[in-house]
Tab-separated table of C-alpha atoms in Angstrom:
chain	number	residue	atom	x	y	z
D	1	UNK	CA	-4.377	-31.038	-0.970
D	2	UNK	CA	-1.061	-29.362	-1.683
D	3	UNK	CA	1.376	-29.993	-4.519
D	4	UNK	CA	5.053	-28.951	-4.615
D	5	UNK	CA	5.839	-26.364	-7.300
D	6	UNK	CA	9.043	-24.522	-8.105
D	7	UNK	CA	11.289	-24.791	-5.076
D	8	UNK	CA	9.584	-23.981	-1.802
D	9	UNK	CA	6.527	-22.455	-3.401
D	10	UNK	CA	3.345	-24.418	-2.688
D	11	UNK	CA	-0.036	-24.117	-4.341
D	12	UNK	CA	-3.318	-26.015	-4.289
D	13	UNK	CA	-5.213	-27.665	-7.111
D	14	UNK	CA	-6.802	-31.116	-7.309
D	15	UNK	CA	-8.209	-31.245	-10.847
D	16	UNK	CA	-8.690	-34.971	-11.547
D	17	UNK	CA	-12.093	-36.651	-11.257
D	18	UNK	CA	-11.655	-40.422	-11.501
D	19	UNK	CA	-13.744	-43.559	-11.007
D	20	UNK	CA	-13.438	-46.852	-9.146
D	21	UNK	CA	-14.135	-50.318	-10.443
D	22	UNK	CA	-16.523	-51.948	-8.013
D	23	UNK	CA	-18.873	-51.823	-5.063
D	24	UNK	CA	-16.146	-51.140	-2.498
D	25	UNK	CA	-12.723	-49.511	-2.506
D	26	UNK	CA	-9.624	-51.634	-2.907
D	27	UNK	CA	-6.041	-50.686	-2.067
D	28	UNK	CA	-5.422	-49.119	-5.493
D	29	UNK	CA	-8.615	-47.066	-5.237
D	30	UNK	CA	-7.554	-45.753	-1.829
D	31	UNK	CA	-4.087	-44.866	-3.116
D	32	UNK	CA	-5.511	-42.983	-6.100
D	33	UNK	CA	-8.092	-41.127	-4.003
D	34	UNK	CA	-5.298	-39.967	-1.667
D	35	UNK	CA	-3.266	-38.639	-4.610
D	36	UNK	CA	-2.836	-34.856	-4.241
D	37	UNK	CA	-4.132	-34.243	-7.773
D	38	UNK	CA	-7.371	-36.174	-7.191
D	39	UNK	CA	-10.282	-33.872	-6.432
D	40	UNK	CA	-13.338	-35.909	-7.370
D	41	UNK	CA	-14.872	-39.349	-7.690
D	42	UNK	CA	-17.502	-40.152	-10.327
D	43	UNK	CA	-19.817	-43.121	-9.730
D	44	UNK	CA	-21.536	-45.412	-12.234
D	45	UNK	CA	-24.186	-48.125	-12.147
D	46	UNK	CA	-21.472	-50.720	-11.553
D	47	UNK	CA	-20.793	-49.008	-8.215
D	48	UNK	CA	-24.380	-49.623	-7.084
D	49	UNK	CA	-25.964	-52.582	-5.347
D	50	UNK	CA	-28.212	-50.922	-2.766
D	51	UNK	CA	-28.412	-47.833	-0.591
D	52	UNK	CA	-26.427	-49.303	2.283
D	53	UNK	CA	-23.562	-50.299	0.035
D	54	UNK	CA	-23.541	-46.918	-1.736
D	55	UNK	CA	-23.561	-45.032	1.565
D	56	UNK	CA	-20.683	-47.137	2.883
D	57	UNK	CA	-18.718	-46.553	-0.340
D	58	UNK	CA	-19.136	-42.779	-0.239
D	59	UNK	CA	-18.410	-42.647	3.508
D	60	UNK	CA	-15.130	-44.507	3.085
D	61	UNK	CA	-14.124	-42.251	0.186
D	62	UNK	CA	-14.834	-39.185	2.349
D	63	UNK	CA	-12.868	-40.706	5.245
D	64	UNK	CA	-9.824	-40.736	2.955
D	65	UNK	CA	-10.466	-37.243	1.541
D	66	UNK	CA	-13.053	-35.122	3.376
D	67	UNK	CA	-12.914	-32.546	0.554
D	68	UNK	CA	-13.487	-35.111	-2.201
D	69	UNK	CA	-16.290	-34.117	-4.579
D	70	UNK	CA	-18.406	-37.239	-5.170
D	71	UNK	CA	-20.279	-36.983	-8.484
D	72	UNK	CA	-22.609	-38.963	-10.701
D	73	UNK	CA	-24.506	-38.626	-13.987
D	74	UNK	CA	-28.043	-38.911	-12.598
D	75	UNK	CA	-30.363	-36.875	-14.810
D	76	UNK	CA	-33.550	-38.919	-14.995
D	77	UNK	CA	-34.867	-41.048	-17.849
D	78	UNK	CA	-32.241	-43.293	-19.431
D	79	UNK	CA	-29.377	-41.531	-17.624
D	80	UNK	CA	-30.019	-42.497	-14.009
D	81	UNK	CA	-27.374	-44.627	-12.300
D	82	UNK	CA	-29.336	-45.733	-9.222
D	83	UNK	CA	-32.777	-47.169	-9.932
D	84	UNK	CA	-33.761	-49.514	-7.098
D	85	UNK	CA	-33.926	-49.865	-3.307
D	86	UNK	CA	-36.061	-46.769	-2.889
D	87	UNK	CA	-34.584	-44.440	-5.498
D	88	UNK	CA	-37.337	-42.696	-7.430
D	89	UNK	CA	-37.437	-43.350	-11.173
D	90	UNK	CA	-37.273	-39.850	-12.588
D	91	UNK	CA	-38.739	-38.781	-15.948
D	92	UNK	CA	-36.574	-37.787	-18.903
D	93	UNK	CA	-36.296	-34.042	-19.292
D	94	UNK	CA	-38.283	-34.121	-22.518
D	95	UNK	CA	-41.338	-35.094	-20.431
D	96	UNK	CA	-41.061	-31.756	-18.634
D	97	UNK	CA	-40.876	-29.947	-21.974
D	98	UNK	CA	-43.992	-31.793	-23.135
D	99	UNK	CA	-45.758	-30.803	-19.911
D	100	UNK	CA	-44.728	-27.189	-20.584
D	101	UNK	CA	-46.717	-27.270	-23.829
D	102	UNK	CA	-49.854	-28.191	-21.844
D	103	UNK	CA	-49.303	-26.140	-18.685
D	104	UNK	CA	-46.163	-24.030	-18.480
D	105	UNK	CA	-46.453	-22.991	-14.849
D	106	UNK	CA	-47.162	-26.537	-13.683
D	107	UNK	CA	-44.103	-27.687	-15.635
D	108	UNK	CA	-41.840	-25.280	-13.737
D	109	UNK	CA	-43.147	-26.591	-10.404
D	110	UNK	CA	-42.715	-30.229	-11.464
D	111	UNK	CA	-39.174	-29.444	-12.622
D	112	UNK	CA	-38.372	-28.073	-9.177
D	113	UNK	CA	-39.841	-31.222	-7.627
D	114	UNK	CA	-37.673	-33.407	-9.873
D	115	UNK	CA	-34.556	-31.476	-8.868
D	116	UNK	CA	-35.408	-31.715	-5.183
D	117	UNK	CA	-36.125	-35.457	-5.238
D	118	UNK	CA	-33.051	-36.168	-7.359
D	119	UNK	CA	-30.682	-34.213	-5.120
D	120	UNK	CA	-32.112	-35.165	-1.741
D	121	UNK	CA	-31.987	-38.897	-2.509
D	122	UNK	CA	-28.425	-38.695	-3.783
D	123	UNK	CA	-27.257	-36.597	-0.854
D	124	UNK	CA	-28.842	-39.016	1.637
D	125	UNK	CA	-26.401	-41.616	0.233
D	126	UNK	CA	-23.326	-39.364	0.299
D	127	UNK	CA	-23.264	-38.073	-3.289
D	128	UNK	CA	-22.416	-34.371	-3.587
D	129	UNK	CA	-23.152	-33.439	-7.211
D	130	UNK	CA	-25.067	-34.726	-10.201
D	131	UNK	CA	-23.993	-33.525	-13.646
D	132	UNK	CA	-27.357	-31.993	-14.474
D	133	UNK	CA	-29.198	-30.180	-16.059
D	134	UNK	CA	-28.724	-30.879	-19.768
D	135	UNK	CA	-29.043	-27.518	-21.552
D	136	UNK	CA	-28.750	-28.924	-25.071
D	137	UNK	CA	-31.638	-28.138	-27.402
D	138	UNK	CA	-33.738	-30.934	-28.864
D	139	UNK	CA	-33.086	-30.423	-32.580
D	140	UNK	CA	-34.341	-33.947	-33.263
D	141	UNK	CA	-31.230	-35.420	-34.862
D	142	UNK	CA	-29.035	-36.362	-31.911
D	143	UNK	CA	-29.552	-39.857	-30.540
D	144	UNK	CA	-27.078	-39.326	-27.711
D	145	UNK	CA	-29.019	-36.276	-26.475
D	146	UNK	CA	-32.569	-37.134	-27.584
D	147	UNK	CA	-35.025	-37.100	-24.683
D	148	UNK	CA	-32.340	-35.883	-22.280
D	149	UNK	CA	-33.116	-32.398	-23.600
D	150	UNK	CA	-36.031	-30.377	-22.241
D	151	UNK	CA	-37.179	-28.775	-25.498
D	152	UNK	CA	-36.208	-27.278	-28.847
D	153	UNK	CA	-36.913	-23.716	-27.664
D	154	UNK	CA	-33.957	-22.251	-25.765
D	155	UNK	CA	-36.311	-20.125	-23.652
D	156	UNK	CA	-38.189	-23.179	-22.428
D	157	UNK	CA	-34.894	-24.946	-21.725
D	158	UNK	CA	-33.659	-21.995	-19.710
D	159	UNK	CA	-36.769	-21.713	-17.573
D	160	UNK	CA	-37.188	-25.438	-16.926
D	161	UNK	CA	-33.483	-25.807	-16.159
D	162	UNK	CA	-33.636	-22.914	-13.699
D	163	UNK	CA	-36.638	-24.524	-12.029
D	164	UNK	CA	-34.853	-27.856	-11.757
D	165	UNK	CA	-31.757	-26.127	-10.399
D	166	UNK	CA	-33.917	-24.488	-7.727
D	167	UNK	CA	-34.961	-27.969	-6.615
D	168	UNK	CA	-31.316	-29.095	-6.462
D	169	UNK	CA	-30.499	-26.018	-4.411
D	170	UNK	CA	-33.308	-26.689	-1.936
D	171	UNK	CA	-31.682	-30.043	-1.237
D	172	UNK	CA	-28.249	-28.441	-0.879
D	173	UNK	CA	-26.779	-29.549	-4.221
D	174	UNK	CA	-24.969	-27.475	-6.826
D	175	UNK	CA	-25.591	-27.916	-10.557
D	176	UNK	CA	-23.732	-28.496	-13.810
D	177	UNK	CA	-25.066	-27.211	-17.141
D	178	UNK	CA	-23.979	-29.280	-20.141
D	179	UNK	CA	-22.812	-29.492	-22.921
D	180	UNK	CA	-21.611	-25.934	-23.692
D	181	UNK	CA	-22.269	-24.355	-26.179
D	182	UNK	CA	-24.640	-27.105	-27.381
D	183	UNK	CA	-24.505	-30.760	-28.433
D	184	UNK	CA	-28.080	-31.133	-29.664
D	185	UNK	CA	-27.585	-30.047	-33.305
D	186	UNK	CA	-25.066	-32.747	-34.313
D	187	UNK	CA	-25.992	-36.342	-35.032
D	188	UNK	CA	-22.584	-37.865	-34.210
D	189	UNK	CA	-21.993	-39.230	-30.710
D	190	UNK	CA	-18.847	-37.766	-29.139
D	191	UNK	CA	-18.386	-40.985	-27.148
D	192	UNK	CA	-17.280	-42.682	-30.379
D	193	UNK	CA	-16.663	-39.843	-32.863
D	194	UNK	CA	-15.743	-36.163	-33.057
D	195	UNK	CA	-18.926	-34.267	-34.023
D	196	UNK	CA	-18.685	-31.095	-36.105
D	197	UNK	CA	-21.243	-28.277	-35.933
D	198	UNK	CA	-20.749	-25.850	-38.836
D	199	UNK	CA	-22.947	-23.031	-37.588
D	200	UNK	CA	-21.426	-19.658	-36.827
D	201	UNK	CA	-20.943	-17.949	-33.487
D	202	UNK	CA	-23.872	-15.546	-33.859
D	203	UNK	CA	-26.331	-18.373	-34.495
D	204	UNK	CA	-24.907	-20.512	-31.679
D	205	UNK	CA	-25.107	-17.704	-29.142
D	206	UNK	CA	-28.630	-16.781	-30.216
D	207	UNK	CA	-29.938	-20.348	-29.998
D	208	UNK	CA	-28.090	-23.290	-28.403
D	209	UNK	CA	-25.856	-21.286	-26.075
D	210	UNK	CA	-28.555	-18.806	-25.046
D	211	UNK	CA	-29.447	-20.670	-21.797
D	212	UNK	CA	-25.880	-20.218	-20.568
D	213	UNK	CA	-26.232	-16.454	-20.809
D	214	UNK	CA	-29.661	-16.426	-19.195
D	215	UNK	CA	-28.455	-18.674	-16.360
D	216	UNK	CA	-25.105	-16.982	-15.808
D	217	UNK	CA	-25.918	-16.105	-12.176
D	218	UNK	CA	-27.486	-19.508	-11.434
D	219	UNK	CA	-25.061	-22.024	-12.926
D	220	UNK	CA	-22.516	-23.406	-10.462
D	221	UNK	CA	-20.555	-25.374	-13.045
D	222	UNK	CA	-20.483	-26.075	-16.765
D	223	UNK	CA	-19.315	-29.014	-18.880
D	224	UNK	CA	-18.295	-28.149	-22.460
D	225	UNK	CA	-19.041	-30.386	-25.429
D	226	UNK	CA	-16.557	-32.604	-27.216
D	227	UNK	CA	-17.777	-30.936	-30.443
D	228	UNK	CA	-15.854	-28.846	-32.979
D	229	UNK	CA	-17.425	-25.588	-34.192
D	230	UNK	CA	-14.985	-24.747	-37.009
D	231	UNK	CA	-16.397	-21.296	-37.735
D	232	UNK	CA	-15.438	-20.361	-34.144
D	233	UNK	CA	-12.346	-22.478	-33.430
D	234	UNK	CA	-10.659	-25.549	-34.890
D	235	UNK	CA	-10.512	-27.212	-31.462
D	236	UNK	CA	-13.422	-28.869	-29.639
D	237	UNK	CA	-15.063	-26.531	-27.144
D	238	UNK	CA	-13.561	-28.252	-24.106
D	239	UNK	CA	-10.030	-27.656	-25.431
D	240	UNK	CA	-10.616	-24.154	-26.774
D	241	UNK	CA	-9.464	-21.014	-24.955
D	242	UNK	CA	-11.678	-19.041	-27.270
D	243	UNK	CA	-14.788	-20.909	-26.138
D	244	UNK	CA	-13.892	-21.165	-22.466
D	245	UNK	CA	-12.124	-17.855	-21.790
D	246	UNK	CA	-13.269	-15.404	-24.451
D	247	UNK	CA	-16.865	-16.565	-24.774
D	248	UNK	CA	-17.953	-18.450	-21.634
D	249	UNK	CA	-15.962	-16.493	-19.045
D	250	UNK	CA	-15.609	-13.027	-20.625
D	251	UNK	CA	-18.607	-12.612	-22.906
D	252	UNK	CA	-21.174	-14.635	-20.946
D	253	UNK	CA	-19.542	-13.734	-17.589
D	254	UNK	CA	-19.666	-17.230	-16.162
D	255	UNK	CA	-17.495	-17.500	-13.030
D	256	UNK	CA	-18.233	-21.039	-11.811
D	257	UNK	CA	-16.325	-24.271	-12.270
D	258	UNK	CA	-15.640	-25.838	-15.679
D	259	UNK	CA	-15.394	-29.636	-15.987
D	260	UNK	CA	-14.017	-31.350	-19.033
D	261	UNK	CA	-16.270	-34.062	-20.385
D	262	UNK	CA	-14.884	-37.598	-20.102
D	263	UNK	CA	-11.353	-37.710	-21.534
D	264	UNK	CA	-11.805	-41.362	-22.491
D	265	UNK	CA	-14.413	-40.413	-25.110
D	266	UNK	CA	-13.269	-40.522	-28.728
D	267	UNK	CA	-14.142	-36.850	-29.138
D	268	UNK	CA	-11.657	-35.962	-26.410
D	269	UNK	CA	-8.603	-37.604	-27.909
D	270	UNK	CA	-8.474	-36.000	-31.359
D	271	UNK	CA	-6.880	-32.595	-31.290
D	272	UNK	CA	-5.069	-30.668	-33.992
D	273	UNK	CA	-5.101	-33.730	-36.242
D	274	UNK	CA	-3.554	-36.204	-33.825
D	275	UNK	CA	-4.561	-38.738	-31.199
D	276	UNK	CA	-3.757	-37.652	-27.663
D	277	UNK	CA	-2.759	-39.593	-24.597
D	278	UNK	CA	-4.970	-39.053	-21.561
D	279	UNK	CA	-2.273	-36.883	-19.999
D	280	UNK	CA	-1.965	-34.704	-23.104
D	281	UNK	CA	-5.771	-34.412	-23.324
D	282	UNK	CA	-5.955	-33.398	-19.664
D	283	UNK	CA	-3.198	-30.809	-20.122
D	284	UNK	CA	-4.965	-29.402	-23.183
D	285	UNK	CA	-8.220	-29.093	-21.253
D	286	UNK	CA	-6.577	-27.456	-18.239
D	287	UNK	CA	-4.595	-25.045	-20.414
D	288	UNK	CA	-7.787	-24.118	-22.276
D	289	UNK	CA	-9.545	-23.171	-19.059
D	290	UNK	CA	-11.084	-26.278	-17.499
D	291	UNK	CA	-10.808	-26.403	-13.721
D	292	UNK	CA	-11.308	-30.180	-13.522
D	293	UNK	CA	-10.829	-33.090	-15.899
D	294	UNK	CA	-12.792	-36.355	-15.904
D	295	UNK	CA	-11.359	-39.739	-16.785
D	296	UNK	CA	-14.096	-42.380	-16.654
D	297	UNK	CA	-14.274	-46.171	-16.945
D	298	UNK	CA	-10.525	-46.640	-16.867
D	299	UNK	CA	-10.345	-48.311	-13.446
D	300	UNK	CA	-12.142	-51.487	-14.532
D	301	UNK	CA	-9.039	-53.245	-15.939
D	302	UNK	CA	-6.690	-52.462	-13.086
D	303	UNK	CA	-6.553	-48.696	-13.540
D	304	UNK	CA	-3.188	-48.392	-15.302
D	305	UNK	CA	-4.572	-45.531	-17.415
D	306	UNK	CA	-5.627	-43.667	-14.269
D	307	UNK	CA	-2.141	-44.043	-12.784
D	308	UNK	CA	-0.563	-42.822	-16.021
D	309	UNK	CA	-2.781	-39.735	-15.950
D	310	UNK	CA	-1.999	-38.908	-12.310
D	311	UNK	CA	1.727	-39.505	-12.799
D	312	UNK	CA	1.737	-37.635	-16.092
D	313	UNK	CA	0.042	-34.571	-14.678
D	314	UNK	CA	2.316	-34.583	-11.632
D	315	UNK	CA	5.348	-34.727	-13.911
D	316	UNK	CA	4.002	-31.964	-16.144
D	317	UNK	CA	3.358	-29.812	-13.082
D	318	UNK	CA	6.889	-30.318	-11.789
D	319	UNK	CA	8.274	-29.415	-15.238
D	320	UNK	CA	6.168	-26.267	-15.497
D	321	UNK	CA	3.985	-27.475	-18.396
D	322	UNK	CA	0.891	-26.386	-16.487
D	323	UNK	CA	0.297	-24.313	-13.386
D	324	UNK	CA	-1.795	-25.397	-10.450
D	325	UNK	CA	-4.593	-22.882	-9.886
D	326	UNK	CA	-5.829	-21.872	-6.432
D	327	UNK	CA	-8.799	-20.207	-8.175
D	328	UNK	CA	-9.732	-23.482	-9.830
D	329	UNK	CA	-9.425	-25.263	-6.491
D	330	UNK	CA	-11.710	-22.694	-4.872
D	331	UNK	CA	-14.282	-23.294	-7.581
D	332	UNK	CA	-14.052	-27.068	-6.984
D	333	UNK	CA	-14.535	-26.636	-3.247
D	334	UNK	CA	-17.506	-24.330	-3.827
D	335	UNK	CA	-19.399	-27.274	-5.320
D	336	UNK	CA	-19.295	-29.232	-2.065
D	337	UNK	CA	-22.593	-29.080	-0.138
D	338	UNK	CA	-22.621	-26.462	2.607
D	339	UNK	CA	-25.191	-28.287	4.746
D	340	UNK	CA	-25.616	-31.787	6.124
D	341	UNK	CA	-28.080	-33.995	4.211
D	342	UNK	CA	-31.156	-35.604	5.669
D	343	UNK	CA	-30.629	-39.269	6.455
D	344	UNK	CA	-32.710	-41.536	4.233
D	345	UNK	CA	-35.281	-42.463	6.888
D	346	UNK	CA	-35.697	-38.810	7.892
D	347	UNK	CA	-36.019	-37.840	4.245
D	348	UNK	CA	-38.830	-40.339	3.724
D	349	UNK	CA	-40.806	-38.611	6.502
D	350	UNK	CA	-40.051	-35.049	5.421
D	351	UNK	CA	-43.114	-33.147	4.249
D	352	UNK	CA	-41.203	-31.265	1.551
D	353	UNK	CA	-39.942	-34.512	0.048
D	354	UNK	CA	-43.322	-36.212	0.122
D	355	UNK	CA	-44.931	-33.180	-1.498
D	356	UNK	CA	-42.269	-33.180	-4.225
D	357	UNK	CA	-42.955	-36.868	-4.908
D	358	UNK	CA	-46.628	-36.077	-5.336
D	359	UNK	CA	-45.779	-33.496	-8.016
D	360	UNK	CA	-43.790	-35.878	-10.210
D	361	UNK	CA	-45.206	-37.011	-13.547
C-alpha cells in the first residue's frame, strides 16, 4: 500500500499489526484492514471457533489485502491459540529441553517435527506467521516465560530453536525469535510492569543474547523485549536505537524484520519517565528501528484506540515526524509465505506430516 509523503513523493510502508474483535470481520474491521498503514493482523483465541470459521476469516482478510501478514502467538504449551477441531496440542518448549538432557539428537529431530506440525496446520487455515521460537533462557525466576523457554543453556536454546525453525521452513513459514536480548532473567511481567535487568552488555551478549548471534543467518524476524537494561540504555530494548541498530543490526548483523512487542502492554507505555499514548509509543518504536508495531486487544471495545493509532501515525507521517521505509516494507513482505499451503485434508494424508506427528512427545 502507498502513503502520500511530501508533495508528489510516494513511498511504501505498512507498519501496523492490529487485531479484530470476533469470529468474523465487521465493517470497522474491514475499514481498518484496508488502511494504508495496516500491514498485519494478529489473531487470538477469541477469533477461533473451528477450522472452517478460521479459514473463512483469514480468506476474507486476504481478499481485502492480499499482502496482509496474518500472525498468531502459537508456540505450544500454554501459548497455543487454537486447540481443538484437529489442531495438535503441542508441548511446551521446556519439554524439548528436557528431552535434550536424555537424548540430544532425538530432541533436535522432535523440535523439527514440532515446527513442521505447528506451521503446516496454521498455514492450512490461512495463517502466515507464528511468533516463535522463544529464545529466552530459563533462569527459573520468570513466571511469564517459564516453560516457554527451551533451556537455561544458551547453546541448547540455539540448537533446539534452529531445529524448530527448520520445521517451520519445511512448511513454508518464516520465524520470529523473541524477546531480544532476553526476558528470562527478570521476574516482572512486562504485560503489567516494566522489568529491569541490571546486567551489563558483556554478560548479556555472552549468555541471553547469544542465540541471536548464532542464528543471525536463520532468523527471519525478531521481537525485542519490553525490558530496560540500564547498564546499556535507559530505554526498553524495543525503543532503543542502541539495542536495535548498534547491537542487533550492526554488531550481530541481523538483517530481518523487527516487530515491536504489544504496545498495549504496561512495559511499552513507560518511556523516559512518562506514560505514552499508543501513537507516541509506536513512533518511538519505529524511530528506534522497529519495522512493524503491534497493538493487541484494543478492538474488543469498539476499536477506538486502534483508530487513534492509525490516524495518529498518518498525521505524524504527513508532518514529517517519522519516515515511511521501503526497506521495512520489503522486510515485512519477505515474511509472507512463498508457496501455497496444503489444504487440511491433503495435509492429513501427507506422509511428511504423519511422520512428524509420530515424532512428537
